[in-house]
Amino acid sequence: MTEHGLNLDLNALNQQESDVIIKTLLATDKKAIITTNFRPFEAVLIHQVVQVRPDIPVVWMDSGYATKETYEFADKLTKQLNLNLKIYHPKISRAHFEAINGSELPIIDTPEHDVFTNLVKLEPFERALATEKPEIWFTALRKQDSALRAEMDKVSINSDGLIKAAPLLDWNNKQMWQYELDHDLPDNDNYYDPTKGDAHRECGLHLKH
Ligand SMILES: Nc1ncnc2c1ncn2[C@@H]1O[C@H](COP(=O)(O)OS(=O)(=O)O)[C@@H](OP(=O)(O)O)[C@H]1O
């Protein structure tokens, strides 16, 4: 991967376990972020990454539609791991959106739903990228999430030239659960994403980036 000023063998790195991938990428001193939606099992990758770089920006696009348990989990994990949490809010609040559009969410796969997804997730993420200017982007994507993710590599260069790393790509739920148990980490048992409809659906974030 010399075009990015890194002397890394991507194919070799992709064969490695999560701890080696995280240490290798962060040893480069490149600016890194980790994104999280605080869905179940989020504590695992965040814990692994902050062991190596404690002050890494942890980026959350808070749609305003998260469950009470998600907000509680976000607070608890942030305090327990002393996270450098960076919250990106939509440009229009939930109250404002609902006053104009009503409190019922737009139907999935309609132009109205696309506008909503852009408002609460995609635009805030563009803002996060422009503000944080990462060179490395960690996510906890896993093969079991969707057909698209089943085909991904753990480490790749995305269309923006960002190094996109999903060190837990091939972990299963049992491994995630065991890791949380071993490290006394909290979890979220009531997660909801208003942009998804179905958990296996892509909202567009990982199609664009
Ligand atoms: N709201 C929000 N804030 C910050 N980061 C987010 C958000 N939504 C998605 N993501 C990032 O995308 C990863 C996959 O999330 P999802 O499958 O739930 O949704 S999406 O369809 O990709 O938007 C998700 O996975 P994790 O890394 O496991 O959190 C994040 O990295």
Short mmCIF file of N, CA and C in Angstrom, two decimals, residues 14-189:
data_model
loop_
_atom_site.label_atom_id
_atom_site.label_comp_id
_atom_site.label_asym_id
_atom_site.label_seq_id
_atom_site.Cartn_x
_atom_site.Cartn_y
_atom_site.Cartn_z
N ASN A 14 -4.92 -8.47 5.88
CA ASN A 14 -6.28 -9.01 5.88
C ASN A 14 -6.39 -10.42 6.46
N GLN A 15 -5.26 -11.08 6.57
CA GLN A 15 -5.27 -12.43 7.16
C GLN A 15 -5.13 -12.38 8.68
N GLN A 16 -4.86 -11.19 9.21
CA GLN A 16 -4.54 -11.06 10.64
C GLN A 16 -5.79 -10.95 11.52
N GLU A 17 -5.57 -11.16 12.81
CA GLU A 17 -6.66 -10.99 13.79
C GLU A 17 -6.82 -9.50 14.10
N SER A 18 -7.93 -9.17 14.78
CA SER A 18 -8.27 -7.77 15.01
C SER A 18 -7.17 -7.00 15.75
N ASP A 19 -6.58 -7.62 16.78
CA ASP A 19 -5.59 -6.87 17.57
C ASP A 19 -4.38 -6.47 16.72
N VAL A 20 -3.96 -7.35 15.82
CA VAL A 20 -2.81 -7.04 14.96
C VAL A 20 -3.17 -5.95 13.96
N ILE A 21 -4.36 -6.05 13.41
CA ILE A 21 -4.82 -5.04 12.43
C ILE A 21 -4.85 -3.66 13.10
N ILE A 22 -5.43 -3.58 14.27
CA ILE A 22 -5.55 -2.30 14.97
C ILE A 22 -4.16 -1.74 15.30
N LYS A 23 -3.30 -2.58 15.87
CA LYS A 23 -1.95 -2.10 16.24
C LYS A 23 -1.16 -1.68 15.00
N THR A 24 -1.26 -2.45 13.94
CA THR A 24 -0.49 -2.13 12.73
C THR A 24 -0.94 -0.80 12.15
N LEU A 25 -2.26 -0.61 12.04
CA LEU A 25 -2.75 0.63 11.43
C LEU A 25 -2.44 1.83 12.32
N LEU A 26 -2.61 1.68 13.61
CA LEU A 26 -2.40 2.84 14.49
C LEU A 26 -0.92 3.12 14.73
N ALA A 27 -0.07 2.16 14.44
CA ALA A 27 1.38 2.40 14.54
C ALA A 27 1.84 3.39 13.47
N THR A 28 0.99 3.64 12.47
CA THR A 28 1.37 4.54 11.39
C THR A 28 1.26 6.01 11.79
N ASP A 29 0.59 6.29 12.94
CA ASP A 29 0.38 7.68 13.40
C ASP A 29 -0.56 8.46 12.50
N LYS A 30 -1.26 7.78 11.61
CA LYS A 30 -2.22 8.49 10.75
C LYS A 30 -3.44 8.88 11.57
N LYS A 31 -4.12 9.93 11.14
CA LYS A 31 -5.32 10.39 11.85
C LYS A 31 -6.42 9.35 11.67
N ALA A 32 -6.96 8.88 12.78
CA ALA A 32 -7.96 7.81 12.71
C ALA A 32 -9.23 8.22 13.45
N ILE A 33 -10.35 7.67 13.01
CA ILE A 33 -11.60 7.79 13.77
C ILE A 33 -12.22 6.41 13.87
N ILE A 34 -13.14 6.28 14.83
CA ILE A 34 -14.00 5.09 14.85
C ILE A 34 -15.43 5.60 14.86
N THR A 35 -16.29 5.01 14.02
CA THR A 35 -17.71 5.39 14.05
C THR A 35 -18.47 4.34 14.83
N THR A 36 -19.51 4.80 15.51
CA THR A 36 -20.38 3.87 16.21
C THR A 36 -21.80 4.39 16.23
N ASN A 37 -22.75 3.46 16.12
CA ASN A 37 -24.15 3.83 16.30
C ASN A 37 -24.66 3.31 17.64
N PHE A 38 -23.75 2.76 18.44
CA PHE A 38 -24.08 2.20 19.75
C PHE A 38 -25.12 1.08 19.65
N ARG A 39 -25.01 0.33 18.54
CA ARG A 39 -25.87 -0.86 18.43
C ARG A 39 -25.30 -1.96 19.33
N PRO A 40 -26.00 -3.11 19.46
CA PRO A 40 -25.46 -4.18 20.30
C PRO A 40 -24.04 -4.59 19.90
N PHE A 41 -23.24 -4.93 20.89
CA PHE A 41 -21.85 -5.38 20.75
C PHE A 41 -20.86 -4.28 20.39
N GLU A 42 -21.30 -3.02 20.40
CA GLU A 42 -20.39 -1.93 20.00
C GLU A 42 -19.20 -1.78 20.93
N ALA A 43 -19.36 -2.21 22.17
CA ALA A 43 -18.27 -2.03 23.13
C ALA A 43 -17.00 -2.77 22.71
N VAL A 44 -17.16 -3.84 21.93
CA VAL A 44 -16.01 -4.71 21.64
C VAL A 44 -14.92 -3.97 20.84
N LEU A 45 -15.28 -3.45 19.67
CA LEU A 45 -14.25 -2.80 18.85
C LEU A 45 -13.76 -1.50 19.51
N ILE A 46 -14.69 -0.77 20.10
CA ILE A 46 -14.28 0.49 20.75
C ILE A 46 -13.26 0.18 21.83
N HIS A 47 -13.52 -0.85 22.62
CA HIS A 47 -12.58 -1.22 23.69
C HIS A 47 -11.22 -1.59 23.09
N GLN A 48 -11.22 -2.38 22.03
CA GLN A 48 -9.95 -2.81 21.43
C GLN A 48 -9.16 -1.61 20.89
N VAL A 49 -9.87 -0.67 20.26
CA VAL A 49 -9.18 0.47 19.64
C VAL A 49 -8.65 1.45 20.69
N VAL A 50 -9.44 1.71 21.73
CA VAL A 50 -8.96 2.70 22.72
C VAL A 50 -7.83 2.15 23.59
N GLN A 51 -7.65 0.82 23.61
CA GLN A 51 -6.47 0.29 24.32
C GLN A 51 -5.19 0.77 23.63
N VAL A 52 -5.28 0.97 22.32
CA VAL A 52 -4.10 1.36 21.54
C VAL A 52 -4.02 2.88 21.37
N ARG A 53 -5.17 3.51 21.11
CA ARG A 53 -5.18 4.98 20.97
C ARG A 53 -6.35 5.54 21.80
N PRO A 54 -6.09 5.84 23.08
CA PRO A 54 -7.18 6.20 24.00
C PRO A 54 -7.98 7.43 23.58
N ASP A 55 -7.36 8.38 22.86
CA ASP A 55 -8.08 9.61 22.55
C ASP A 55 -8.64 9.63 21.13
N ILE A 56 -8.75 8.48 20.50
CA ILE A 56 -9.28 8.44 19.12
C ILE A 56 -10.70 9.04 19.11
N PRO A 57 -11.02 9.94 18.15
CA PRO A 57 -12.39 10.44 18.09
C PRO A 57 -13.38 9.31 17.79
N VAL A 58 -14.40 9.23 18.63
CA VAL A 58 -15.46 8.23 18.46
C VAL A 58 -16.67 8.99 17.93
N VAL A 59 -16.97 8.77 16.64
CA VAL A 59 -17.97 9.59 15.95
C VAL A 59 -19.34 8.91 15.97
N TRP A 60 -20.32 9.65 16.46
CA TRP A 60 -21.71 9.15 16.50
C TRP A 60 -22.63 10.17 15.86
N MET A 61 -23.37 9.76 14.81
CA MET A 61 -24.41 10.61 14.27
C MET A 61 -25.68 10.26 15.04
N ASP A 62 -26.01 11.13 15.97
CA ASP A 62 -27.21 10.91 16.80
C ASP A 62 -28.42 11.45 16.06
N SER A 63 -29.22 10.54 15.52
CA SER A 63 -30.38 10.93 14.69
C SER A 63 -31.45 11.64 15.52
N GLY A 64 -31.43 11.45 16.83
CA GLY A 64 -32.51 11.97 17.67
C GLY A 64 -33.61 10.93 17.87
N TYR A 65 -33.47 9.77 17.18
CA TYR A 65 -34.49 8.74 17.24
C TYR A 65 -34.00 7.49 17.98
N ALA A 66 -32.88 7.58 18.65
CA ALA A 66 -32.35 6.40 19.35
C ALA A 66 -33.24 6.05 20.54
N THR A 67 -33.18 4.81 20.96
CA THR A 67 -33.98 4.39 22.12
C THR A 67 -33.33 4.91 23.40
N LYS A 68 -34.13 4.92 24.46
CA LYS A 68 -33.63 5.32 25.78
C LYS A 68 -32.41 4.45 26.15
N GLU A 69 -32.52 3.14 25.88
CA GLU A 69 -31.43 2.22 26.22
C GLU A 69 -30.16 2.56 25.43
N THR A 70 -30.34 3.03 24.20
CA THR A 70 -29.16 3.38 23.40
C THR A 70 -28.47 4.61 23.99
N TYR A 71 -29.27 5.61 24.38
CA TYR A 71 -28.66 6.80 25.00
C TYR A 71 -27.98 6.42 26.33
N GLU A 72 -28.61 5.53 27.08
CA GLU A 72 -28.01 5.11 28.36
C GLU A 72 -26.71 4.35 28.12
N PHE A 73 -26.74 3.47 27.13
CA PHE A 73 -25.54 2.68 26.80
C PHE A 73 -24.41 3.61 26.32
N ALA A 74 -24.76 4.58 25.49
CA ALA A 74 -23.75 5.53 24.98
C ALA A 74 -23.10 6.27 26.16
N ASP A 75 -23.91 6.70 27.10
CA ASP A 75 -23.38 7.43 28.25
C ASP A 75 -22.49 6.54 29.12
N LYS A 76 -22.99 5.32 29.35
CA LYS A 76 -22.26 4.39 30.23
C LYS A 76 -20.89 4.02 29.63
N LEU A 77 -20.90 3.67 28.34
CA LEU A 77 -19.65 3.27 27.70
C LEU A 77 -18.68 4.44 27.62
N THR A 78 -19.21 5.62 27.34
CA THR A 78 -18.37 6.82 27.23
C THR A 78 -17.65 7.07 28.57
N LYS A 79 -18.39 6.93 29.65
CA LYS A 79 -17.78 7.16 30.98
C LYS A 79 -16.80 6.04 31.32
N GLN A 80 -17.22 4.79 31.09
CA GLN A 80 -16.37 3.65 31.48
C GLN A 80 -15.03 3.64 30.73
N LEU A 81 -15.07 4.00 29.45
CA LEU A 81 -13.84 3.96 28.64
C LEU A 81 -13.24 5.34 28.42
N ASN A 82 -13.84 6.35 29.06
CA ASN A 82 -13.36 7.73 28.93
C ASN A 82 -13.21 8.13 27.45
N LEU A 83 -14.27 7.89 26.70
CA LEU A 83 -14.21 8.08 25.24
C LEU A 83 -14.15 9.56 24.86
N ASN A 84 -13.44 9.81 23.77
CA ASN A 84 -13.43 11.14 23.15
C ASN A 84 -14.59 11.15 22.14
N LEU A 85 -15.82 11.24 22.69
CA LEU A 85 -17.02 11.11 21.86
C LEU A 85 -17.31 12.40 21.11
N LYS A 86 -17.51 12.26 19.80
CA LYS A 86 -17.85 13.42 18.96
C LYS A 86 -19.24 13.15 18.38
N ILE A 87 -20.22 13.91 18.85
CA ILE A 87 -21.59 13.69 18.40
C ILE A 87 -21.92 14.67 17.27
N TYR A 88 -22.42 14.13 16.18
CA TYR A 88 -22.87 14.96 15.04
C TYR A 88 -24.39 14.86 14.94
N HIS A 89 -25.06 16.01 15.12
CA HIS A 89 -26.52 16.06 15.08
C HIS A 89 -26.99 16.48 13.68
N PRO A 90 -28.22 16.09 13.32
CA PRO A 90 -28.79 16.60 12.06
C PRO A 90 -28.93 18.12 12.13
N LYS A 91 -28.96 18.76 10.97
CA LYS A 91 -29.06 20.23 10.94
C LYS A 91 -30.43 20.70 11.42
N ILE A 92 -31.44 19.81 11.31
CA ILE A 92 -32.79 20.12 11.80
C ILE A 92 -33.11 19.12 12.92
N SER A 93 -33.62 19.62 14.04
CA SER A 93 -33.91 18.73 15.18
C SER A 93 -35.11 17.83 14.87
N ARG A 94 -35.25 16.78 15.68
CA ARG A 94 -36.40 15.87 15.51
C ARG A 94 -37.71 16.65 15.69
N ALA A 95 -37.75 17.54 16.70
CA ALA A 95 -38.97 18.32 16.96
C ALA A 95 -39.34 19.17 15.75
N HIS A 96 -38.34 19.79 15.15
CA HIS A 96 -38.55 20.63 13.96
C HIS A 96 -39.07 19.76 12.80
N PHE A 97 -38.38 18.64 12.57
CA PHE A 97 -38.76 17.75 11.46
C PHE A 97 -40.20 17.28 11.62
N GLU A 98 -40.54 16.88 12.86
CA GLU A 98 -41.89 16.33 13.09
C GLU A 98 -42.97 17.41 13.00
N ALA A 99 -42.63 18.64 13.39
CA ALA A 99 -43.61 19.73 13.30
C ALA A 99 -43.99 19.98 11.84
N ILE A 100 -43.02 19.82 10.95
CA ILE A 100 -43.26 20.08 9.53
C ILE A 100 -43.83 18.85 8.81
N ASN A 101 -43.32 17.66 9.17
CA ASN A 101 -43.64 16.45 8.40
C ASN A 101 -44.56 15.46 9.13
N GLY A 102 -44.87 15.73 10.38
CA GLY A 102 -45.64 14.77 11.18
C GLY A 102 -44.71 13.79 11.85
N SER A 103 -45.24 13.06 12.85
CA SER A 103 -44.35 12.21 13.64
C SER A 103 -44.18 10.82 13.03
N GLU A 104 -44.94 10.50 11.99
CA GLU A 104 -44.75 9.20 11.36
C GLU A 104 -43.56 9.26 10.41
N LEU A 105 -42.71 8.25 10.48
CA LEU A 105 -41.52 8.26 9.62
C LEU A 105 -41.91 7.97 8.17
N PRO A 106 -41.18 8.55 7.22
CA PRO A 106 -41.47 8.24 5.80
C PRO A 106 -41.28 6.74 5.53
N ILE A 107 -42.04 6.24 4.56
CA ILE A 107 -41.97 4.81 4.20
C ILE A 107 -40.62 4.53 3.52
N ILE A 108 -40.03 3.38 3.92
CA ILE A 108 -38.75 2.94 3.35
C ILE A 108 -38.81 2.90 1.82
N ASP A 109 -37.67 3.23 1.18
CA ASP A 109 -37.53 3.18 -0.28
C ASP A 109 -38.45 4.15 -1.02
N THR A 110 -38.72 5.29 -0.40
CA THR A 110 -39.42 6.38 -1.08
C THR A 110 -38.47 7.58 -1.10
N PRO A 111 -38.70 8.55 -2.01
CA PRO A 111 -37.84 9.74 -2.03
C PRO A 111 -37.86 10.46 -0.69
N GLU A 112 -39.01 10.43 0.00
CA GLU A 112 -39.12 11.10 1.30
C GLU A 112 -38.20 10.43 2.32
N HIS A 113 -38.11 9.10 2.24
CA HIS A 113 -37.24 8.40 3.18
C HIS A 113 -35.76 8.68 2.87
N ASP A 114 -35.45 8.83 1.59
CA ASP A 114 -34.08 9.19 1.21
C ASP A 114 -33.70 10.55 1.80
N VAL A 115 -34.65 11.49 1.73
CA VAL A 115 -34.40 12.83 2.28
C VAL A 115 -34.16 12.73 3.79
N PHE A 116 -34.98 11.91 4.44
CA PHE A 116 -34.85 11.72 5.88
C PHE A 116 -33.49 11.09 6.24
N THR A 117 -33.10 10.05 5.50
CA THR A 117 -31.81 9.37 5.77
C THR A 117 -30.65 10.35 5.58
N ASN A 118 -30.78 11.17 4.54
CA ASN A 118 -29.72 12.16 4.31
C ASN A 118 -29.65 13.16 5.46
N LEU A 119 -30.83 13.57 5.95
CA LEU A 119 -30.87 14.55 7.04
C LEU A 119 -30.26 14.01 8.33
N VAL A 120 -30.65 12.78 8.71
CA VAL A 120 -30.24 12.30 10.05
C VAL A 120 -28.93 11.52 10.05
N LYS A 121 -28.49 11.04 8.90
CA LYS A 121 -27.26 10.24 8.93
C LYS A 121 -26.20 10.63 7.90
N LEU A 122 -26.61 10.73 6.62
CA LEU A 122 -25.58 10.89 5.59
C LEU A 122 -24.92 12.27 5.64
N GLU A 123 -25.73 13.32 5.74
CA GLU A 123 -25.13 14.67 5.81
C GLU A 123 -24.29 14.83 7.08
N PRO A 124 -24.80 14.41 8.27
CA PRO A 124 -23.93 14.51 9.45
C PRO A 124 -22.62 13.74 9.29
N PHE A 125 -22.65 12.61 8.56
CA PHE A 125 -21.41 11.87 8.37
C PHE A 125 -20.45 12.63 7.44
N GLU A 126 -21.00 13.26 6.40
CA GLU A 126 -20.14 14.08 5.52
C GLU A 126 -19.48 15.18 6.35
N ARG A 127 -20.26 15.78 7.25
CA ARG A 127 -19.73 16.84 8.12
C ARG A 127 -18.64 16.29 9.03
N ALA A 128 -18.87 15.09 9.54
CA ALA A 128 -17.86 14.47 10.42
C ALA A 128 -16.56 14.23 9.65
N LEU A 129 -16.69 13.74 8.41
CA LEU A 129 -15.47 13.50 7.60
C LEU A 129 -14.74 14.81 7.34
N ALA A 130 -15.52 15.86 7.00
CA ALA A 130 -14.89 17.16 6.69
C ALA A 130 -14.23 17.76 7.93
N THR A 131 -14.80 17.51 9.10
CA THR A 131 -14.27 18.09 10.34
C THR A 131 -13.10 17.28 10.89
N GLU A 132 -13.28 15.99 10.96
CA GLU A 132 -12.25 15.12 11.59
C GLU A 132 -11.10 14.82 10.64
N LYS A 133 -11.38 14.87 9.34
CA LYS A 133 -10.37 14.59 8.31
C LYS A 133 -9.55 13.31 8.60
N PRO A 134 -10.25 12.19 8.75
CA PRO A 134 -9.51 10.95 9.06
C PRO A 134 -8.76 10.40 7.84
N GLU A 135 -7.71 9.65 8.15
CA GLU A 135 -7.01 8.88 7.10
C GLU A 135 -7.32 7.40 7.27
N ILE A 136 -7.72 7.04 8.50
CA ILE A 136 -8.11 5.66 8.81
C ILE A 136 -9.49 5.70 9.46
N TRP A 137 -10.37 4.80 9.04
CA TRP A 137 -11.74 4.76 9.56
C TRP A 137 -12.05 3.35 10.06
N PHE A 138 -12.20 3.23 11.38
CA PHE A 138 -12.55 1.92 11.95
C PHE A 138 -14.06 1.79 12.09
N THR A 139 -14.61 0.64 11.71
CA THR A 139 -16.01 0.33 11.95
C THR A 139 -16.09 -1.11 12.46
N ALA A 140 -17.24 -1.41 13.07
CA ALA A 140 -17.45 -2.79 13.55
C ALA A 140 -18.36 -3.56 12.60
N LEU A 141 -18.23 -3.27 11.30
CA LEU A 141 -19.00 -4.04 10.31
C LEU A 141 -18.63 -5.51 10.44
N ARG A 142 -19.64 -6.37 10.24
CA ARG A 142 -19.36 -7.80 10.28
C ARG A 142 -20.01 -8.50 9.08
N LYS A 143 -19.42 -9.59 8.67
CA LYS A 143 -19.92 -10.32 7.50
C LYS A 143 -21.39 -10.69 7.67
N GLN A 144 -21.77 -10.99 8.90
CA GLN A 144 -23.15 -11.44 9.12
C GLN A 144 -24.18 -10.32 9.00
N ASP A 145 -23.72 -9.05 8.90
CA ASP A 145 -24.66 -7.93 8.80
C ASP A 145 -25.47 -7.95 7.51
N SER A 146 -24.80 -8.22 6.39
CA SER A 146 -25.50 -8.14 5.09
C SER A 146 -24.67 -8.85 4.02
N ALA A 147 -25.31 -9.10 2.87
CA ALA A 147 -24.62 -9.79 1.77
C ALA A 147 -23.43 -8.97 1.30
N LEU A 148 -23.59 -7.64 1.28
CA LEU A 148 -22.50 -6.76 0.83
C LEU A 148 -21.29 -6.90 1.77
N ARG A 149 -21.56 -6.91 3.05
CA ARG A 149 -20.47 -6.98 4.03
C ARG A 149 -19.80 -8.35 4.05
N ALA A 150 -20.55 -9.37 3.65
CA ALA A 150 -19.96 -10.71 3.59
C ALA A 150 -18.84 -10.77 2.56
N GLU A 151 -18.86 -9.84 1.61
CA GLU A 151 -17.86 -9.83 0.53
C GLU A 151 -16.70 -8.87 0.79
N MET A 152 -16.79 -8.13 1.88
CA MET A 152 -15.76 -7.09 2.15
C MET A 152 -14.43 -7.69 2.61
N ASP A 153 -13.39 -6.87 2.53
CA ASP A 153 -12.12 -7.21 3.17
C ASP A 153 -12.06 -6.49 4.51
N LYS A 154 -11.25 -7.03 5.42
CA LYS A 154 -11.13 -6.36 6.72
C LYS A 154 -10.50 -4.97 6.56
N VAL A 155 -9.51 -4.87 5.70
CA VAL A 155 -8.87 -3.57 5.46
C VAL A 155 -8.89 -3.30 3.97
N SER A 156 -9.37 -2.11 3.61
CA SER A 156 -9.42 -1.74 2.19
C SER A 156 -9.23 -0.24 2.08
N ILE A 157 -9.05 0.20 0.84
CA ILE A 157 -8.99 1.65 0.59
C ILE A 157 -10.32 2.01 -0.06
N ASN A 158 -11.07 2.93 0.52
CA ASN A 158 -12.39 3.22 -0.05
C ASN A 158 -12.29 4.28 -1.16
N SER A 159 -13.44 4.65 -1.71
CA SER A 159 -13.43 5.55 -2.87
C SER A 159 -12.90 6.94 -2.53
N ASP A 160 -12.88 7.29 -1.24
CA ASP A 160 -12.33 8.60 -0.83
C ASP A 160 -10.81 8.52 -0.61
N GLY A 161 -10.24 7.32 -0.74
CA GLY A 161 -8.82 7.16 -0.44
C GLY A 161 -8.57 6.91 1.04
N LEU A 162 -9.66 6.72 1.79
CA LEU A 162 -9.55 6.44 3.22
C LEU A 162 -9.22 4.96 3.44
N ILE A 163 -8.41 4.69 4.46
CA ILE A 163 -8.19 3.29 4.84
C ILE A 163 -9.37 2.88 5.72
N LYS A 164 -10.17 1.95 5.23
CA LYS A 164 -11.37 1.53 5.95
C LYS A 164 -11.10 0.18 6.59
N ALA A 165 -11.23 0.12 7.91
CA ALA A 165 -10.86 -1.10 8.63
C ALA A 165 -12.05 -1.65 9.41
N ALA A 166 -12.31 -2.92 9.19
CA ALA A 166 -13.38 -3.61 9.92
C ALA A 166 -12.74 -4.84 10.57
N PRO A 167 -11.98 -4.63 11.64
CA PRO A 167 -11.19 -5.72 12.21
C PRO A 167 -12.01 -6.90 12.72
N LEU A 168 -13.30 -6.67 13.03
CA LEU A 168 -14.14 -7.75 13.58
C LEU A 168 -14.99 -8.39 12.50
N LEU A 169 -14.61 -8.18 11.24
CA LEU A 169 -15.46 -8.60 10.12
C LEU A 169 -15.96 -10.05 10.25
N ASP A 170 -15.08 -10.96 10.70
CA ASP A 170 -15.52 -12.37 10.73
C ASP A 170 -15.86 -12.86 12.15
N TRP A 171 -16.04 -11.96 13.08
CA TRP A 171 -16.45 -12.39 14.43
C TRP A 171 -17.94 -12.75 14.43
N ASN A 172 -18.28 -13.78 15.23
CA ASN A 172 -19.70 -14.10 15.40
C ASN A 172 -20.21 -13.55 16.73
N ASN A 173 -21.52 -13.66 16.94
CA ASN A 173 -22.12 -13.07 18.15
C ASN A 173 -21.55 -13.69 19.42
N LYS A 174 -21.25 -14.98 19.37
CA LYS A 174 -20.74 -15.65 20.58
C LYS A 174 -19.38 -15.06 20.98
N GLN A 175 -18.53 -14.83 19.98
CA GLN A 175 -17.22 -14.23 20.28
C GLN A 175 -17.38 -12.82 20.86
N MET A 176 -18.31 -12.07 20.28
CA MET A 176 -18.55 -10.70 20.75
C MET A 176 -19.02 -10.72 22.20
N TRP A 177 -19.97 -11.57 22.45
CA TRP A 177 -20.56 -11.68 23.78
C TRP A 177 -19.49 -12.10 24.80
N GLN A 178 -18.67 -13.08 24.42
CA GLN A 178 -17.61 -13.56 25.33
C GLN A 178 -16.60 -12.45 25.63
N TYR A 179 -16.26 -11.68 24.60
CA TYR A 179 -15.30 -10.58 24.79
C TYR A 179 -15.86 -9.57 25.79
N GLU A 180 -17.15 -9.24 25.64
CA GLU A 180 -17.77 -8.29 26.57
C GLU A 180 -17.74 -8.82 28.00
N LEU A 181 -18.01 -10.09 28.11
CA LEU A 181 -18.01 -10.73 29.44
C LEU A 181 -16.60 -10.68 30.04
N ASP A 182 -15.62 -11.05 29.26
CA ASP A 182 -14.23 -11.09 29.73
C ASP A 182 -13.72 -9.72 30.16
N HIS A 183 -14.25 -8.65 29.53
CA HIS A 183 -13.73 -7.31 29.81
C HIS A 183 -14.73 -6.44 30.56
N ASP A 184 -15.78 -7.08 31.07
CA ASP A 184 -16.75 -6.37 31.90
C ASP A 184 -17.32 -5.13 31.19
N LEU A 185 -17.75 -5.35 29.95
CA LEU A 185 -18.24 -4.23 29.13
C LEU A 185 -19.77 -4.22 29.09
N PRO A 186 -20.39 -3.05 29.06
CA PRO A 186 -21.85 -2.97 28.97
C PRO A 186 -22.34 -3.25 27.54
N ASP A 187 -23.64 -3.46 27.39
CA ASP A 187 -24.21 -3.69 26.05
C ASP A 187 -25.57 -3.00 25.95
N ASN A 188 -26.10 -3.01 24.73
CA ASN A 188 -27.37 -2.36 24.42
C ASN A 188 -28.36 -3.45 24.00
N ASP A 189 -29.46 -3.60 24.73
CA ASP A 189 -30.41 -4.67 24.37
C ASP A 189 -31.67 -4.13 23.71
#
